[in-house]
Coordinates of C-alpha atoms in Angstrom, one line a residue:
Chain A
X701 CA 22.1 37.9 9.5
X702 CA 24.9 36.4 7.6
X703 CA 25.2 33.4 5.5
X704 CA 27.8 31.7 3.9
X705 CA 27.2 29.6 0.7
X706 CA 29.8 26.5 0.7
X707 CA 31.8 25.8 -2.2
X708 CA 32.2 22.2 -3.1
X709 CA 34.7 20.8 -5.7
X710 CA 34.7 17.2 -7.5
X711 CA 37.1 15.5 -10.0
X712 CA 35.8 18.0 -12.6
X713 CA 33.7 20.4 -11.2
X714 CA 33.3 23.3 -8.6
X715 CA 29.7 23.6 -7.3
X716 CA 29.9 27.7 -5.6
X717 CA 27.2 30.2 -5.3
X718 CA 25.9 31.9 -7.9
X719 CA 26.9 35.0 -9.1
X720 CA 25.9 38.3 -10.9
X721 CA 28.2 37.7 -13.8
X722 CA 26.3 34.0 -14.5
X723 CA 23.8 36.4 -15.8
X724 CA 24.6 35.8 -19.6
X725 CA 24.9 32.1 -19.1
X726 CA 21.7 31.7 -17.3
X727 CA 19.9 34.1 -19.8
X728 CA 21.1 32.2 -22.7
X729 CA 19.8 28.6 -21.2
X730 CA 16.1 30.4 -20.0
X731 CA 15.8 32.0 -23.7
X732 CA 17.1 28.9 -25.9
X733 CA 17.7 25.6 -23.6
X734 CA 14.3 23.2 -24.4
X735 CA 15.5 22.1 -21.0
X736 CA 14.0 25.0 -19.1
X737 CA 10.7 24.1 -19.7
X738 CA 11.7 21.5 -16.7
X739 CA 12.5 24.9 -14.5
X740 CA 10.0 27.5 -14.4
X741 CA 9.7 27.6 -18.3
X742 CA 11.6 30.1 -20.9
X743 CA 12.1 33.4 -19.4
X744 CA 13.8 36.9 -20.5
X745 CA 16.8 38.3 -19.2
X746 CA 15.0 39.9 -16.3
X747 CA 13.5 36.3 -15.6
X748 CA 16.9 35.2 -15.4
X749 CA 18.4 37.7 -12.8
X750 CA 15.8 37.2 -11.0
X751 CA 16.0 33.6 -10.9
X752 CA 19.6 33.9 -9.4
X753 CA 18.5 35.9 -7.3
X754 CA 16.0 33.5 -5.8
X755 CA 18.9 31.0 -5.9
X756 CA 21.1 32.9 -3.5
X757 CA 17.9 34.2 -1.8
X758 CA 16.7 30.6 -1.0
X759 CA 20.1 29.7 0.9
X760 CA 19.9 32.9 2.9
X761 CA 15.7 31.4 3.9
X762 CA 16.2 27.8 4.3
X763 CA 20.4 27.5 5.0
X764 CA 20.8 25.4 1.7
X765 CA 20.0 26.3 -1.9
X766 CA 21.0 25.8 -5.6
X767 CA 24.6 25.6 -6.7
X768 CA 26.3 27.1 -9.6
X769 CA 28.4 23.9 -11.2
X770 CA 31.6 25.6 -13.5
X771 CA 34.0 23.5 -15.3
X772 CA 37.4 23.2 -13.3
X773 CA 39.6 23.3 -16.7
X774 CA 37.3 25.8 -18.5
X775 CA 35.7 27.8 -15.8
X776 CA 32.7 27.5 -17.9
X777 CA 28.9 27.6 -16.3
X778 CA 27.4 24.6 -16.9
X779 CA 24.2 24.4 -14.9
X780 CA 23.2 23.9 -11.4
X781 CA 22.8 21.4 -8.7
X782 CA 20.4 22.3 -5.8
X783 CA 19.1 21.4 -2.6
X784 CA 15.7 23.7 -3.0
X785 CA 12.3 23.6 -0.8
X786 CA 10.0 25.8 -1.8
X787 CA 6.4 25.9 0.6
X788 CA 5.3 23.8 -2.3
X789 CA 7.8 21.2 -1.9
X790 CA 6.5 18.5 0.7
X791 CA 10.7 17.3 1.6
X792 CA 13.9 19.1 0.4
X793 CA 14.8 17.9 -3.2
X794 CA 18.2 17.5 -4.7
X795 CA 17.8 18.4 -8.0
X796 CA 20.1 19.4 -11.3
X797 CA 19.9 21.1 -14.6
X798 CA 22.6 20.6 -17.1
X799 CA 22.8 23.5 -20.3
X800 CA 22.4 21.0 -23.2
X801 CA 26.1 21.3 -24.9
X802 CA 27.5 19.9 -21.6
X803 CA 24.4 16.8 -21.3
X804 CA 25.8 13.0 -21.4
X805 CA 29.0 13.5 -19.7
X806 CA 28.3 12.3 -16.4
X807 CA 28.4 16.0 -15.1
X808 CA 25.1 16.3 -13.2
X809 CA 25.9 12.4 -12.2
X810 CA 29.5 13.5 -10.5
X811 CA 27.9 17.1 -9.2
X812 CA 24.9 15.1 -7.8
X813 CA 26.7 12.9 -5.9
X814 CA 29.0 15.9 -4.4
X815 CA 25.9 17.6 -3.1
X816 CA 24.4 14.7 -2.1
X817 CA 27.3 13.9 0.3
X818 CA 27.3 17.6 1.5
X819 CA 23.1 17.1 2.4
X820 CA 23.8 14.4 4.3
X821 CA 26.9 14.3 5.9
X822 CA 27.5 18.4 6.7
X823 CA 23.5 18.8 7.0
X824 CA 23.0 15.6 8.4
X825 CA 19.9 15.6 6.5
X826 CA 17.5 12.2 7.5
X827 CA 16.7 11.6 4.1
X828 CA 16.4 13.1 0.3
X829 CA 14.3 13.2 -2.7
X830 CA 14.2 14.3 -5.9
X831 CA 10.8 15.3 -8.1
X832 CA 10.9 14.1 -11.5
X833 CA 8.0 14.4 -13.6
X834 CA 6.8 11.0 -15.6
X835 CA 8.0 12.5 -18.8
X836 CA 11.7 13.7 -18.1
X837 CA 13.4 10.6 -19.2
X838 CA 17.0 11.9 -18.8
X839 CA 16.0 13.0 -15.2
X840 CA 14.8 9.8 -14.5
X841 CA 18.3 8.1 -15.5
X842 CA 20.5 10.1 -13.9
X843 CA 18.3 9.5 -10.3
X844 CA 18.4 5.8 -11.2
X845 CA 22.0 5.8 -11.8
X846 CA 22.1 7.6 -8.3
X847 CA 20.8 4.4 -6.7
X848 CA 17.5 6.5 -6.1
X849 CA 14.3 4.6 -6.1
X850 CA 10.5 5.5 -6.8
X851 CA 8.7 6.0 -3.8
X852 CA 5.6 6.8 -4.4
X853 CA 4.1 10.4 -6.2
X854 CA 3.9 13.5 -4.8
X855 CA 1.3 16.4 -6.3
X856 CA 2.9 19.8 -6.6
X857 CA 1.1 22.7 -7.8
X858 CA -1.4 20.8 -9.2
X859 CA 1.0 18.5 -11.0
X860 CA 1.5 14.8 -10.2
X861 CA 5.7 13.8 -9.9
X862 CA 7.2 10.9 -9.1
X863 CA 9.1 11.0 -6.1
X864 CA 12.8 9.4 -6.3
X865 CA 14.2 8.8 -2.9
X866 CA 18.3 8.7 -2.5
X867 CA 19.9 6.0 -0.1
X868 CA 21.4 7.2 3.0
X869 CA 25.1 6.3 3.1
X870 CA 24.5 5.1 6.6
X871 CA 21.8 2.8 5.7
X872 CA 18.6 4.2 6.6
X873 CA 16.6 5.7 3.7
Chain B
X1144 CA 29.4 35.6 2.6
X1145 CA 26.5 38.3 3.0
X1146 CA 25.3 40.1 5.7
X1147 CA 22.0 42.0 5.8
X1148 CA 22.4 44.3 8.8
X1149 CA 19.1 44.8 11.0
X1150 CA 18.0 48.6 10.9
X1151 CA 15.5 50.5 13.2
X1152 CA 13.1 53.4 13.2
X1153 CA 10.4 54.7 15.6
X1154 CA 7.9 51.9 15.2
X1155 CA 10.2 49.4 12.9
X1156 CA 12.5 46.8 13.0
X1157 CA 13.9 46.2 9.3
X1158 CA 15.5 43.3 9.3
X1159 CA 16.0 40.3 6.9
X1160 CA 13.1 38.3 5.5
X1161 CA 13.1 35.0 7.1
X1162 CA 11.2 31.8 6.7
X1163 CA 7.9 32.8 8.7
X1164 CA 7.3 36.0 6.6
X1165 CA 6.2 33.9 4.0
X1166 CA 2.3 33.5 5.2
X1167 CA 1.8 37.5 5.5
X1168 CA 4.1 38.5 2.5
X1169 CA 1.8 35.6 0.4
X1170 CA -1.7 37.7 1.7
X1171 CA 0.2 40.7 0.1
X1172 CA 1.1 39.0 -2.8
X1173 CA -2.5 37.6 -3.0
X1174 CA -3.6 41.3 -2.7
X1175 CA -5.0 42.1 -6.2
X1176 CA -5.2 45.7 -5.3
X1177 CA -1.6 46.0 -3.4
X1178 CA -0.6 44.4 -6.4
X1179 CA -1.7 46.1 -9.1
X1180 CA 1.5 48.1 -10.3
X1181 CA 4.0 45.9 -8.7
X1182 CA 3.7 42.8 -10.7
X1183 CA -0.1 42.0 -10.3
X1184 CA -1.2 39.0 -8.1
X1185 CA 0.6 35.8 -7.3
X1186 CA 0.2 32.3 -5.7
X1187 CA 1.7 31.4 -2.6
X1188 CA 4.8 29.4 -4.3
X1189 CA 5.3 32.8 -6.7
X1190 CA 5.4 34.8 -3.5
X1191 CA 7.6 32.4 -1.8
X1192 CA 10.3 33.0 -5.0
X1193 CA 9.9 36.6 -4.8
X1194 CA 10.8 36.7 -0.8
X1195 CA 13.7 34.7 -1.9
X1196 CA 15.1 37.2 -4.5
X1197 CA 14.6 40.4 -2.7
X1198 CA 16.5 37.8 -0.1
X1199 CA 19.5 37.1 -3.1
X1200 CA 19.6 40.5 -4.0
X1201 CA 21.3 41.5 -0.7
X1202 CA 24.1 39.2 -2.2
X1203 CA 24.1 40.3 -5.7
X1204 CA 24.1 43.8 -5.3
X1205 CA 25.1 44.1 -1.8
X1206 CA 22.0 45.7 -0.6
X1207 CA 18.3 44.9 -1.4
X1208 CA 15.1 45.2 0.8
X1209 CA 14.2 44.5 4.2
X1210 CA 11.2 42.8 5.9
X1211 CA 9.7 45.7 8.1
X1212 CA 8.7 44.1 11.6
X1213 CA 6.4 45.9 14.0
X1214 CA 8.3 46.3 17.1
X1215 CA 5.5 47.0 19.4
X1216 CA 3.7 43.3 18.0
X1217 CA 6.2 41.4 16.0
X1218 CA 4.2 42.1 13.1
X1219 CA 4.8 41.9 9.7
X1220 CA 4.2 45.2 7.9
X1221 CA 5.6 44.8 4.9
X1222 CA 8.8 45.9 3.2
X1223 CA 11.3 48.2 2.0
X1224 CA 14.7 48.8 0.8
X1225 CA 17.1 50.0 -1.6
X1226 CA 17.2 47.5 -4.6
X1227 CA 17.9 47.4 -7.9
X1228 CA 16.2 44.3 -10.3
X1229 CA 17.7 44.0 -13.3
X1230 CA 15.8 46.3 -16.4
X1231 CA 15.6 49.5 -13.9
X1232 CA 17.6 51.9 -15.2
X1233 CA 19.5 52.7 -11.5
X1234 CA 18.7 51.9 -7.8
X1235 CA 15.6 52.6 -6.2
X1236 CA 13.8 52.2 -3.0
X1237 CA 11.0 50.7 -2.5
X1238 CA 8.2 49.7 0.0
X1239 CA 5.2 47.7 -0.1
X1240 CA 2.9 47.6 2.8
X1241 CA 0.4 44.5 3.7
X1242 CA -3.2 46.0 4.2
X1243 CA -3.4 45.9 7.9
X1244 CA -0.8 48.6 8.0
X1245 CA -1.5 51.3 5.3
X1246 CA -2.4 54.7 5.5
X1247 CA -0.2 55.0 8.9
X1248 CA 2.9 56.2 7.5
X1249 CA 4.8 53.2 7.7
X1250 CA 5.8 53.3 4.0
X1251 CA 7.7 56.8 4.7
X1252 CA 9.2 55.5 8.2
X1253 CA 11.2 53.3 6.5
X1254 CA 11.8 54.2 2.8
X1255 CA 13.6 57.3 5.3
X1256 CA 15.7 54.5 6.7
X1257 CA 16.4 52.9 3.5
X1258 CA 17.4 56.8 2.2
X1259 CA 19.8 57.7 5.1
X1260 CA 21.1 53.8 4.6
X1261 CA 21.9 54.4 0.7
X1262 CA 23.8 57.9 1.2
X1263 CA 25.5 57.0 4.8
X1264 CA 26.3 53.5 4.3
X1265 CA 26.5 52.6 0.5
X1266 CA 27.7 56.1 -0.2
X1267 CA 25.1 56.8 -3.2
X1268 CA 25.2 60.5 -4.1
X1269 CA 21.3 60.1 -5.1
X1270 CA 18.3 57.5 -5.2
X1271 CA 15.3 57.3 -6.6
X1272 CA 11.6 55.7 -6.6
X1273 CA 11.2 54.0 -10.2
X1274 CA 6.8 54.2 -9.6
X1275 CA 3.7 53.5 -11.7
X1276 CA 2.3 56.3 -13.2
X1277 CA -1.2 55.1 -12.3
X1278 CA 0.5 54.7 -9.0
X1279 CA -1.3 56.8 -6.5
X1280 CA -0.9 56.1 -2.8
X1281 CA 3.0 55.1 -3.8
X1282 CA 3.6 58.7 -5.5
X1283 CA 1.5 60.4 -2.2
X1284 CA 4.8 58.5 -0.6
X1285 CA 7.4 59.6 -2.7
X1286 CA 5.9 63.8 -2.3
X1287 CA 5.5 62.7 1.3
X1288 CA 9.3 62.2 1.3
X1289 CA 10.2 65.0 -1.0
X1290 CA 11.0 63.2 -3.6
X1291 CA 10.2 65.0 -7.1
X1292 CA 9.6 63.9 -10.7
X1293 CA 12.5 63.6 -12.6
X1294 CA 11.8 61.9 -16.1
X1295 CA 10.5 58.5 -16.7
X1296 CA 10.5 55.1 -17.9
X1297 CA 9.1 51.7 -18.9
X1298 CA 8.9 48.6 -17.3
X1299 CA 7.3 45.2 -18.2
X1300 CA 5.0 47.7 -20.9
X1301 CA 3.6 50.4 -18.3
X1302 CA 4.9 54.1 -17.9
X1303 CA 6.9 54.8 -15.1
X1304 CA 8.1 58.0 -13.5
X1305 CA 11.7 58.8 -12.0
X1306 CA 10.8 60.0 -7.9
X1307 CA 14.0 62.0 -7.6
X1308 CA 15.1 61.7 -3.5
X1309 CA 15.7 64.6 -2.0
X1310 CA 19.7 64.5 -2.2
X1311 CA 22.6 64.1 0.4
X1312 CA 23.3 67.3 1.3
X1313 CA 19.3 69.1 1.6
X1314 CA 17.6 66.0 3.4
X1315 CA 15.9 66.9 7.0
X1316 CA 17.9 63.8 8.8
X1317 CA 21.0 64.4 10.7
X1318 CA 23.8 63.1 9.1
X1319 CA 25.1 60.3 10.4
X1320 CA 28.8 59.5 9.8
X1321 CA 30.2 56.9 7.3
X1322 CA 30.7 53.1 7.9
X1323 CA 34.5 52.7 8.4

């Protein structure tokens, strides 16, 4: 079996496949980012390989998966975007996560859109969502500012999220 | 790009996990028993994450573990490979067998594969089996398959022991040649 992961580029960003030596970075965001608690929750270094692992692991499964997003002029690792459907998941989800120093410059925004494009035009995907729960405001804005809109709630593991759908560039959503 | 090659022994097919292992892998992972020194019990969605990073670690490390498929059914018996997760102090191989297919020697049929894989193909000079020290039925394996104690560890808080495998040179197997 062999699968290649795609590596997609934007005004400031490449989105490629994670990698062993993103270990530090992801580390440091599981141990110390409050945002994590919207990803699995804080987690140990040996939480954190092993959530890169799943990453790669989930595009090997399902053909699409998480992406790594790195700063063009910096190189830096910044967060991820991901298409990501887990048996849990009732339709494949774009979603993002953004390492606070980098938050509020339209990264996930730009990276987002990139992916989005990728899910429907390579994949040719019908349609997308994204899971937000009720209290992740900055989620919420950056789905809004995709032109996503609420459709309804979706209960996953137990938990109740809103569910944002994405227009289709070709009209149908 | 990766590519996990496809493998085979007497009764096995190892091959990459794929999408449909996930309902027999989840009844192993749901196995308290099974599970008892390899991370205790999970939920289906835990399971599912866990398929995927012995999946990813075929990427990260350039080898990992296998599903083991019955050839004679299609079955899914469980798996094996030569990993390495992150806090062990060097490679292993491992197996882990669903309950419909323990106690038949399935275990040693393919952690043999995964040996003659690791010295023939990935060149290792030695491997071993990092295994619970409450771990019975995996350390009747690892003396099954030669293996011998060789120090120790700890993981995640319990004791562990270093399964030395028997090396290149003194293992039964023909020698295969090297990958060129």
């Amino acid at each position: 079996m062999t699968v290649i992961i795609p590596t997609l580029e934007t005004e400031r960003l490449i989105l490629r496949a994670f990698r062993d030596e993103d270990h530090d970075a992801v580390a440091d965001f599981y141990a110390n980012d409050p945002g994590a608690a919207y990803v699995g929750g804080s987690t140990d270094r040996r939480g954190a390989w092993r959530v890169i692992a799943t990453f790669v692991g989930h595009w090997q499964l399902r053909g699409f998966g998480p992406l790594a997003i790195e700063d063009k002029a910096t190189q830096r690792w910044l967060g991820w975007c991901n298409l990501w459907r887990p048996p849990e998941f009732p339709e494949i989800e774009v979603g993002w996560t953004l390492a606070a120093p980098f938050r509020g410059k339209g990264y996930v925004h730009e990276a987002a859109v990139r992916v989005r494009a990728y899910a429907f035009d390579d994949m040719q995907l019908p349609t997308l969502v994204s899971y937000i729960v009720p209290g992740n405001v900055a989620s919420k804005r950056v789905a809004e500012r995709l032109g996503a809109k609420r459709d309804g709630a979706a209960q996953i593991n137990g938990v109740t999220v809103d569910v944002w759908r994405h227009p289709h560039p070709r009209g149908a959503s | 790009m990766t590519t996990i090659p496809t493998l085979e022994t007497e009764r096995l097919m190892l091959r990459a996990f794929c999408v449909a292992d996930h309902k027999p892998f989840a009844e192993m992972s749901a196995d308290a028993e099974l599970m008892r020194f390899v991370g205790g019990q999970m939920d289906g969605p835990d399971a599912w994450r866990r398929m995927a990073a012995y999946t990813g670690m075929w990427s990260l490390r350039g080898y990992g573990p296998w599903a083991l498929q019955h050839k004679a059914t299609g079955a899914f018996v469980g798996y094996s490979g030569v990993t390495w997760p992150y806090g062990f102090p060097e490679p292993e191989i491992n197996w882990g067998l669903h309950r419909s297919f323990i106690g038949q020697g399935y275990a040693a049929e393919a952690a043999t594969a995964a040996r003659t894989f690791a010295y023939d193909q990935l060149g290792f000079l030695t491997i071993m089996s990092f295994i619970d020290d409450e771990n019975a039925p995996s350390i009747a394996v690892a003396k099954r398959l030669g293996a011998r104690l060789d120090g120790g560890g700890s993981y995640k808080g319990r004791a562990m022991g270093i399964w030395r495998h028997i090396s290149p040179e003194t293992r039964p197997e023909k020698r295969k040649p090297h990958m060129t």
